JSON list of C-alpha atoms in Angstrom, two decimals:
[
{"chain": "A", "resi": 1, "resn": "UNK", "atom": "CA", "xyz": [101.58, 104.16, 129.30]},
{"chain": "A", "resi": 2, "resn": "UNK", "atom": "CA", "xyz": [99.80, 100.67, 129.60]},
{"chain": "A", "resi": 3, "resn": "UNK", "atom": "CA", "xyz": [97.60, 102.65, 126.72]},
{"chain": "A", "resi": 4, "resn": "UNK", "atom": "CA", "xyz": [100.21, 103.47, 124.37]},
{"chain": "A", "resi": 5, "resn": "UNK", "atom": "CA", "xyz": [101.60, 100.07, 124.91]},
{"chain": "A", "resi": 6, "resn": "UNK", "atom": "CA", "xyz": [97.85, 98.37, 123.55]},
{"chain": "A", "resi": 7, "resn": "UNK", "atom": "CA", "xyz": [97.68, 100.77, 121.03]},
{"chain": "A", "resi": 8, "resn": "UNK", "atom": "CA", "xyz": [100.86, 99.98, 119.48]},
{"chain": "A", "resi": 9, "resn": "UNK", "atom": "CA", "xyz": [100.49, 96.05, 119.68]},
{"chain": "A", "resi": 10, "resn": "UNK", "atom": "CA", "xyz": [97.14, 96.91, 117.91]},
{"chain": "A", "resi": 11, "resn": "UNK", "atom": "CA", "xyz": [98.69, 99.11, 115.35]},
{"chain": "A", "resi": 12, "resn": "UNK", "atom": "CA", "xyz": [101.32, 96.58, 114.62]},
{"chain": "A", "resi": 13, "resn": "UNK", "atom": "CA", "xyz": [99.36, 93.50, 114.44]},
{"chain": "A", "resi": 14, "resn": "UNK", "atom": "CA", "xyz": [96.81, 95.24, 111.90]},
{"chain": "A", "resi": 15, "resn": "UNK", "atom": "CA", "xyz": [100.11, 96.49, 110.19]},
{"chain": "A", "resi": 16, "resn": "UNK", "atom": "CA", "xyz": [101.06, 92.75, 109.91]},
{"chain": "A", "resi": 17, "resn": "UNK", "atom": "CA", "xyz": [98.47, 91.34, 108.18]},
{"chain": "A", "resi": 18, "resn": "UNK", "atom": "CA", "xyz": [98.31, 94.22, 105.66]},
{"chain": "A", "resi": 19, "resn": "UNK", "atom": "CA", "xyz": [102.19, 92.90, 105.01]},
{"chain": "A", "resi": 20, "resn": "UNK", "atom": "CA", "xyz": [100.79, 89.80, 104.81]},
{"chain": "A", "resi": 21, "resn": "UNK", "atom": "CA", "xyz": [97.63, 90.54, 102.55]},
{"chain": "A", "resi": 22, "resn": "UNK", "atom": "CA", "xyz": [99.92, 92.76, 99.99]},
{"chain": "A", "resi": 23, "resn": "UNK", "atom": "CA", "xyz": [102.62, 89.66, 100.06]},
{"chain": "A", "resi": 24, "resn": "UNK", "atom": "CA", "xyz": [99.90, 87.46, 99.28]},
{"chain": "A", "resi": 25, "resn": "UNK", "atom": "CA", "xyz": [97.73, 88.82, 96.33]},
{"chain": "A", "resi": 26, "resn": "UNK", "atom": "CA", "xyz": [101.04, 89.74, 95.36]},
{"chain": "A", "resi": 27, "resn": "UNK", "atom": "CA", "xyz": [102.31, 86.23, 94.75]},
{"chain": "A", "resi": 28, "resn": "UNK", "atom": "CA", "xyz": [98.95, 85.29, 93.31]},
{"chain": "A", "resi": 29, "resn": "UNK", "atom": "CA", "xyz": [98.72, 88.17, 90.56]},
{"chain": "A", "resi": 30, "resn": "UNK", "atom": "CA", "xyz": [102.35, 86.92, 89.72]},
{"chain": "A", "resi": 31, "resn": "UNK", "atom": "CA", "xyz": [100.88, 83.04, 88.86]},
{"chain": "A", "resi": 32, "resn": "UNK", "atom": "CA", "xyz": [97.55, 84.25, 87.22]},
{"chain": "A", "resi": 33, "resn": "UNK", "atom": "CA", "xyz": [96.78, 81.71, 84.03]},
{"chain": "A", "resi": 34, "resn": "UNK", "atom": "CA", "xyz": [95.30, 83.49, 80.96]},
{"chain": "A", "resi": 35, "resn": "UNK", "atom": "CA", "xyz": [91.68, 83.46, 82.52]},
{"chain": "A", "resi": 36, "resn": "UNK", "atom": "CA", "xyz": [92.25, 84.99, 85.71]},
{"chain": "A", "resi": 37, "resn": "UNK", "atom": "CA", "xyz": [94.37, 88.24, 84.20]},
{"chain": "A", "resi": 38, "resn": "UNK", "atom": "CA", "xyz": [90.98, 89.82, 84.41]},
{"chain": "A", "resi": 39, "resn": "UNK", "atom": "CA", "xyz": [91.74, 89.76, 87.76]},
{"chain": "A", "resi": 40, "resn": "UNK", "atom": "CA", "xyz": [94.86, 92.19, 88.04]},
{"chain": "A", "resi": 41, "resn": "UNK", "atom": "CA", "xyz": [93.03, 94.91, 88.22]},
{"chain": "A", "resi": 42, "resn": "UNK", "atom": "CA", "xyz": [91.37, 94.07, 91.55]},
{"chain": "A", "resi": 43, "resn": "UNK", "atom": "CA", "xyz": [94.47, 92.28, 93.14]},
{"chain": "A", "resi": 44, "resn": "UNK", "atom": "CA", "xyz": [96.22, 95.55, 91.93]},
{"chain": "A", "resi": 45, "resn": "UNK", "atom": "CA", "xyz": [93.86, 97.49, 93.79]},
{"chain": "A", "resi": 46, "resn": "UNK", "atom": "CA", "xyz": [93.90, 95.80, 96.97]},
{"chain": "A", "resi": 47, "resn": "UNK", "atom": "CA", "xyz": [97.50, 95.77, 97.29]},
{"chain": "A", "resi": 48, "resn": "UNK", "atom": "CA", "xyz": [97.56, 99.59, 96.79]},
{"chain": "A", "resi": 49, "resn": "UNK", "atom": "CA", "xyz": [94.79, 99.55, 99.28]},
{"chain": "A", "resi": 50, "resn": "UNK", "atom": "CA", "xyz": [96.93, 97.70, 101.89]},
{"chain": "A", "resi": 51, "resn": "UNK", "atom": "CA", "xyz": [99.57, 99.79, 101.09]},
{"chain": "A", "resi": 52, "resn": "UNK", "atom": "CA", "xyz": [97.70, 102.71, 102.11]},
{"chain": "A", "resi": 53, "resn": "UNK", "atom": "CA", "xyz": [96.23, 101.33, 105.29]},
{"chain": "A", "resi": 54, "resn": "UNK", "atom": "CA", "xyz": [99.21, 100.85, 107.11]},
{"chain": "A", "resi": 55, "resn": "UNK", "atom": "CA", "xyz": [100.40, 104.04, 105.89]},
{"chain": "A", "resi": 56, "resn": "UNK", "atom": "CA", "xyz": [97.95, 105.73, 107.93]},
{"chain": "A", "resi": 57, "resn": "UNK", "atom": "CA", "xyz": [98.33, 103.32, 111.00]},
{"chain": "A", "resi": 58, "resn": "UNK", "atom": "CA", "xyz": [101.80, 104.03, 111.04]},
{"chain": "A", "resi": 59, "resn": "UNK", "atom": "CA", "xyz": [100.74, 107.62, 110.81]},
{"chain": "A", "resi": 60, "resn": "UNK", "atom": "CA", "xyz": [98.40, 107.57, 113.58]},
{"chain": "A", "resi": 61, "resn": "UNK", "atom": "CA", "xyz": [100.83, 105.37, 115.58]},
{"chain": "A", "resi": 62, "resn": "UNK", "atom": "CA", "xyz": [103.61, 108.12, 115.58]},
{"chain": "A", "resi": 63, "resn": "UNK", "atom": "CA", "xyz": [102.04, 110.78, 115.70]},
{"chain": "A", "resi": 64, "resn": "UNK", "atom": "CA", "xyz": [100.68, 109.65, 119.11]},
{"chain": "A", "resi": 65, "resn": "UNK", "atom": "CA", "xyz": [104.49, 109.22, 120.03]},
{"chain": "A", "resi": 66, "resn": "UNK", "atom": "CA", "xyz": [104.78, 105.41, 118.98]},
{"chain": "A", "resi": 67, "resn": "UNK", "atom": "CA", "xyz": [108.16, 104.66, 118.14]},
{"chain": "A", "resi": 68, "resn": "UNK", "atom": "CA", "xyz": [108.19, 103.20, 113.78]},
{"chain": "A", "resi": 69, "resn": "UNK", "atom": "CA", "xyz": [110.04, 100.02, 115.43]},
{"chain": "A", "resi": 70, "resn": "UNK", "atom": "CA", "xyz": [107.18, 99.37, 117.57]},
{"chain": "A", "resi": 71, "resn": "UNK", "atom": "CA", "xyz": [104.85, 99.33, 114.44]},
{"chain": "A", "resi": 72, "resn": "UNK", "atom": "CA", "xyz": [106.91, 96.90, 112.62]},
{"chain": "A", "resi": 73, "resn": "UNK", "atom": "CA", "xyz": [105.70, 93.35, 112.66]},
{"chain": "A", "resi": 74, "resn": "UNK", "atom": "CA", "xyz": [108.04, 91.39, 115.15]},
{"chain": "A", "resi": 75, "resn": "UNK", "atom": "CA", "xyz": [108.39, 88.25, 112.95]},
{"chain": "A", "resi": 76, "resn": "UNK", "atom": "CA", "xyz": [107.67, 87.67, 109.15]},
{"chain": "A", "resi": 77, "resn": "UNK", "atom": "CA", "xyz": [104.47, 85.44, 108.15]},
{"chain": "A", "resi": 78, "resn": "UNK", "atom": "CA", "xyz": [103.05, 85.85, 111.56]},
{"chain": "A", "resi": 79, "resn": "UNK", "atom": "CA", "xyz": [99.68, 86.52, 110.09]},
{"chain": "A", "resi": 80, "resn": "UNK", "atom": "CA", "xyz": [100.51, 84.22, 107.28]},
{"chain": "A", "resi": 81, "resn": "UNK", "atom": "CA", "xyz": [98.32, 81.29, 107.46]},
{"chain": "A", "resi": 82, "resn": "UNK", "atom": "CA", "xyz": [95.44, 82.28, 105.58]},
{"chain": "A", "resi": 83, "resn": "UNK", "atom": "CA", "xyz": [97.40, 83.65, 102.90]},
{"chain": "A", "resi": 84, "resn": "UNK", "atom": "CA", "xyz": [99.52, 80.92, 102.82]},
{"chain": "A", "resi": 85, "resn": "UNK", "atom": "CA", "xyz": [96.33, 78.62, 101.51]},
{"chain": "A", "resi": 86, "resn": "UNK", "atom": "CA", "xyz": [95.19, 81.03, 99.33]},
{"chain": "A", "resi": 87, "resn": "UNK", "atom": "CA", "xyz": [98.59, 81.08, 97.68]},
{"chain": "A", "resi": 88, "resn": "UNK", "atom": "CA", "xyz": [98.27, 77.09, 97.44]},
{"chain": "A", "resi": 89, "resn": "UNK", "atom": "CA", "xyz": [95.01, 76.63, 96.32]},
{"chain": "A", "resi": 90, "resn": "UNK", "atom": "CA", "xyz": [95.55, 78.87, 93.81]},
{"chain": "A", "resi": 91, "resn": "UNK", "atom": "CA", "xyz": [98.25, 77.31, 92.55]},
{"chain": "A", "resi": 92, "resn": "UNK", "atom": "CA", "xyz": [96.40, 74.16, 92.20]},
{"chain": "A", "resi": 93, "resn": "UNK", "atom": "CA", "xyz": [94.39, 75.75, 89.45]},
{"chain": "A", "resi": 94, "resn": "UNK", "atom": "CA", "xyz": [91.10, 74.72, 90.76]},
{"chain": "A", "resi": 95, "resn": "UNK", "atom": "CA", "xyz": [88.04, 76.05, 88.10]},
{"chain": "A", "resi": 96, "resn": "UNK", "atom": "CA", "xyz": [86.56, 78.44, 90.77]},
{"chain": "A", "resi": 97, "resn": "UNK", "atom": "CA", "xyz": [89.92, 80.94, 90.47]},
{"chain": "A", "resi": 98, "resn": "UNK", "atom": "CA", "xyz": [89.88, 80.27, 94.03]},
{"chain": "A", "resi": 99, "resn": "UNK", "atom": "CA", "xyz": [88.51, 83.97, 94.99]},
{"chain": "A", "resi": 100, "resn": "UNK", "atom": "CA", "xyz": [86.64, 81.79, 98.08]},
{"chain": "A", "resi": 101, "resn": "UNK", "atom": "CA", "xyz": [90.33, 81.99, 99.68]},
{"chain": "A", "resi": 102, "resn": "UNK", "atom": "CA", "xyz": [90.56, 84.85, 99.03]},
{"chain": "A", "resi": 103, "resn": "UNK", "atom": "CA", "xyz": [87.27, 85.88, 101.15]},
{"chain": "A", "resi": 104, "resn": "UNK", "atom": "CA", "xyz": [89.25, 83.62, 103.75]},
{"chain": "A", "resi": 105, "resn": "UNK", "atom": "CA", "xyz": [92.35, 85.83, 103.86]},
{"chain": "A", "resi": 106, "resn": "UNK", "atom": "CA", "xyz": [89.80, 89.14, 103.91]},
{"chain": "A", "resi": 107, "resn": "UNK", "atom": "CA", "xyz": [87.72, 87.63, 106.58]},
{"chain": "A", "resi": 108, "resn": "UNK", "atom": "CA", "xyz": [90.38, 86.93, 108.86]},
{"chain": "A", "resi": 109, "resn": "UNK", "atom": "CA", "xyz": [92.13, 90.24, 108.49]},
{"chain": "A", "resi": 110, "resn": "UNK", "atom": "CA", "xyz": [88.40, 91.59, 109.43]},
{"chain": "A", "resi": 111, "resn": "UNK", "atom": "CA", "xyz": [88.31, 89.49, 112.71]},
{"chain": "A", "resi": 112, "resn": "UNK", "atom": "CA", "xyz": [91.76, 91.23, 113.38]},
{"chain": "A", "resi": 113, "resn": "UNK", "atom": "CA", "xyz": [90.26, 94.48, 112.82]},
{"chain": "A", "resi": 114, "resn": "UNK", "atom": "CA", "xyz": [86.89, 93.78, 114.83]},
{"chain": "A", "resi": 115, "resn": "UNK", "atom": "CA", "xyz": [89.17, 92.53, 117.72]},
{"chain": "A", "resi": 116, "resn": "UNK", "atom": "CA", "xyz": [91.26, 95.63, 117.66]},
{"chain": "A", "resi": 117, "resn": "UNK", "atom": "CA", "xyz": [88.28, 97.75, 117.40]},
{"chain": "A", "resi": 118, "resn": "UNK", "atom": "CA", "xyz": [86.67, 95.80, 120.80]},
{"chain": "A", "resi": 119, "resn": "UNK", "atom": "CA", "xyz": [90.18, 96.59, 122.32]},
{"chain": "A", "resi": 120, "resn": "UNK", "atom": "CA", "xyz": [90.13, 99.03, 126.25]},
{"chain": "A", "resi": 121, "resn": "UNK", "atom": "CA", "xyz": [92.09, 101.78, 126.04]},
{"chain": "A", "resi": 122, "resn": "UNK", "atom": "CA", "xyz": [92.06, 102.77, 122.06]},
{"chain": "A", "resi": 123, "resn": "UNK", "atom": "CA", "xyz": [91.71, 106.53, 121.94]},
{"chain": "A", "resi": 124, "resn": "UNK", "atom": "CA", "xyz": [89.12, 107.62, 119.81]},
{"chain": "A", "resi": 125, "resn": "UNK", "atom": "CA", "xyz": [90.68, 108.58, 116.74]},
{"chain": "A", "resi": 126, "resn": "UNK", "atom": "CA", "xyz": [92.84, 104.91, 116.63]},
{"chain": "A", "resi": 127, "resn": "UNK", "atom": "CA", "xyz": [89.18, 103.43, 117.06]},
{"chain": "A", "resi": 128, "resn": "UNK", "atom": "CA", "xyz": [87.64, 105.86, 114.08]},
{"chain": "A", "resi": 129, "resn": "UNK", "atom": "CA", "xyz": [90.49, 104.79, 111.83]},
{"chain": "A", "resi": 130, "resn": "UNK", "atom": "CA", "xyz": [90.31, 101.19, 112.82]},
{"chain": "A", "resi": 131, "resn": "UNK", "atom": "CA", "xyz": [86.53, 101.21, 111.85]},
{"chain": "A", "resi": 132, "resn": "UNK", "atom": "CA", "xyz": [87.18, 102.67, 108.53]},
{"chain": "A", "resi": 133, "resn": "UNK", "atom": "CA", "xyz": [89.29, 100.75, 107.39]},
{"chain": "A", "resi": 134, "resn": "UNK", "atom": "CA", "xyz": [87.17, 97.99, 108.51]},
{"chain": "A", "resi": 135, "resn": "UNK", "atom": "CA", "xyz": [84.67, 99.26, 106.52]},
{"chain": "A", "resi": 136, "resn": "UNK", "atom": "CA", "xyz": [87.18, 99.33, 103.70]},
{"chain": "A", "resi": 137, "resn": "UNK", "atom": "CA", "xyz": [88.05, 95.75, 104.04]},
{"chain": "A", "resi": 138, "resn": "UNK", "atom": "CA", "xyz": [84.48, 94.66, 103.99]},
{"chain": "A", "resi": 139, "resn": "UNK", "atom": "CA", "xyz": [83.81, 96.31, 100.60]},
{"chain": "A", "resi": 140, "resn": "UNK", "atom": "CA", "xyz": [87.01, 94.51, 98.92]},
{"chain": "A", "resi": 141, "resn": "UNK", "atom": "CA", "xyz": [85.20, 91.19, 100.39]},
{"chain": "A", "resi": 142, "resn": "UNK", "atom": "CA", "xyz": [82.44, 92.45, 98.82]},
{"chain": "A", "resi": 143, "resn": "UNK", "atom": "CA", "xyz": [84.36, 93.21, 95.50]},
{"chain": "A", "resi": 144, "resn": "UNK", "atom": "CA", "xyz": [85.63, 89.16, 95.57]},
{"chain": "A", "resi": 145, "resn": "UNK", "atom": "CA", "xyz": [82.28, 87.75, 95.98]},
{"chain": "A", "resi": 146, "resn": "UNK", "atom": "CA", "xyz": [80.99, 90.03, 93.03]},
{"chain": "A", "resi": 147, "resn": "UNK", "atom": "CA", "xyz": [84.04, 88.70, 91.06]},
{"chain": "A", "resi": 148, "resn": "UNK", "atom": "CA", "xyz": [83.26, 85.42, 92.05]},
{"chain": "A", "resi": 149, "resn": "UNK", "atom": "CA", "xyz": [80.04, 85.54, 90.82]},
{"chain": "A", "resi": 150, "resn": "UNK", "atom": "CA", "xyz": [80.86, 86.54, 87.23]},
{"chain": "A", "resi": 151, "resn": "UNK", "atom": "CA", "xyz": [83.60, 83.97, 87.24]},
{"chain": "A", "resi": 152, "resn": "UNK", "atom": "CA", "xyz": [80.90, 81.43, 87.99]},
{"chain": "A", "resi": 153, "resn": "UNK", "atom": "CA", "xyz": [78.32, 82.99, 85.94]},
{"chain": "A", "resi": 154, "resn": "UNK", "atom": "CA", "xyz": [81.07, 82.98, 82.87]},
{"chain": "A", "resi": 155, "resn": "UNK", "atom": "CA", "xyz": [81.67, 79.14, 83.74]},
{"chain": "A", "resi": 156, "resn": "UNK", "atom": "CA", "xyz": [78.71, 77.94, 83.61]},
{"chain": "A", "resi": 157, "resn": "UNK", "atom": "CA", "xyz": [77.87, 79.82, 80.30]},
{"chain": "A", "resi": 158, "resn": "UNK", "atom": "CA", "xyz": [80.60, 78.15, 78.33]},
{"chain": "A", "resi": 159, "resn": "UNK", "atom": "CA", "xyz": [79.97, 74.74, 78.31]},
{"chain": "A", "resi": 160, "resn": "UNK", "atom": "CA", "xyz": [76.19, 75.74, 77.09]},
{"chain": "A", "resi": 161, "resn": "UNK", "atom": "CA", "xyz": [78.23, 77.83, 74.54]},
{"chain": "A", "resi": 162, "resn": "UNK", "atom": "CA", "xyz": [80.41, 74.17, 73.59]},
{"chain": "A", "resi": 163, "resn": "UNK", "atom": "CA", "xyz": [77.46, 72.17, 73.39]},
{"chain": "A", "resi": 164, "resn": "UNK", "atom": "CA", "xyz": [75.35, 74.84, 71.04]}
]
């Protein structure tokens, strides 16, 4: 029981911050200026990504006899925070499109995951799922910083371009 119990707190905090992840590239697709639409497509992506991931950890949740309520996050914004300044930064328009925050937000979502996965008592197909998507996560994070570096590449190209 204590099991089942640790499984579903795990379930439902990783559940959390996928509600908070969607929420928050969400809100930032819906502010993009004219030189960050080349962005939807990956924001897009990730929030259909999210969307999926706690589709199968509600899956895996009841079909190990979980109760949905269980899985559902106890309190809005919980896992919030590092959403919360990506959402702000970004709105302050800074030149760098801000996709560093966004690395912020997918890093701490991946030290919920890697503290799920080190979690007693996870049966082994909770801990196979949990280190898929894990792996999942870190390839979006690797996605941004690719982004990132065409952004930046793009930048720095332009004011060459001005003064030619």
């Amino acid at each position: 029981m204590k099991n089942l119990s640790t499984t579903a707190e795990c379930l439902r905090d990783l559940v959390a911050f996928h509600a908070e992840r969607i929420n928050g590239y969400e809100n930032m697709r819906n502010k993009f200026s004219p030189e960050e639409t080349c962005l939807e497509s990956l924001f897009t992506g990730f929030i259909r990504q999210s969307k999926m991931m706690k589709k199968e950890l509600y899956d895996i949740g009841t079909s190990m006899g979980i109760k949905e309520e269980m899985l559902l996050p106890q309190q809005e914004g919980e896992y919030g925070l590092a959403w919360s300044v990506v959402k702000a930064v970004f709105s302050d328009r800074m030149p760098s499109y801000s996709l560093d925050k966004c690395k912020s937000g997918e890093n701490a979502l991946l030290i919920a995951y890697h503290s799920v996965e080190g979690t007693d008592g996870l049966n082994a197909e909770v801990r196979a799922l949990v280190n898929k998507q894990k792996r999942e996560v870190i390839a979006a994070r690797d996605w941004i910083a690719h982004f990132e570096r065409l952004l930046h590449k793009q930048a720095m190209k332009e004011p060459l371009a001005a003064v030619s």
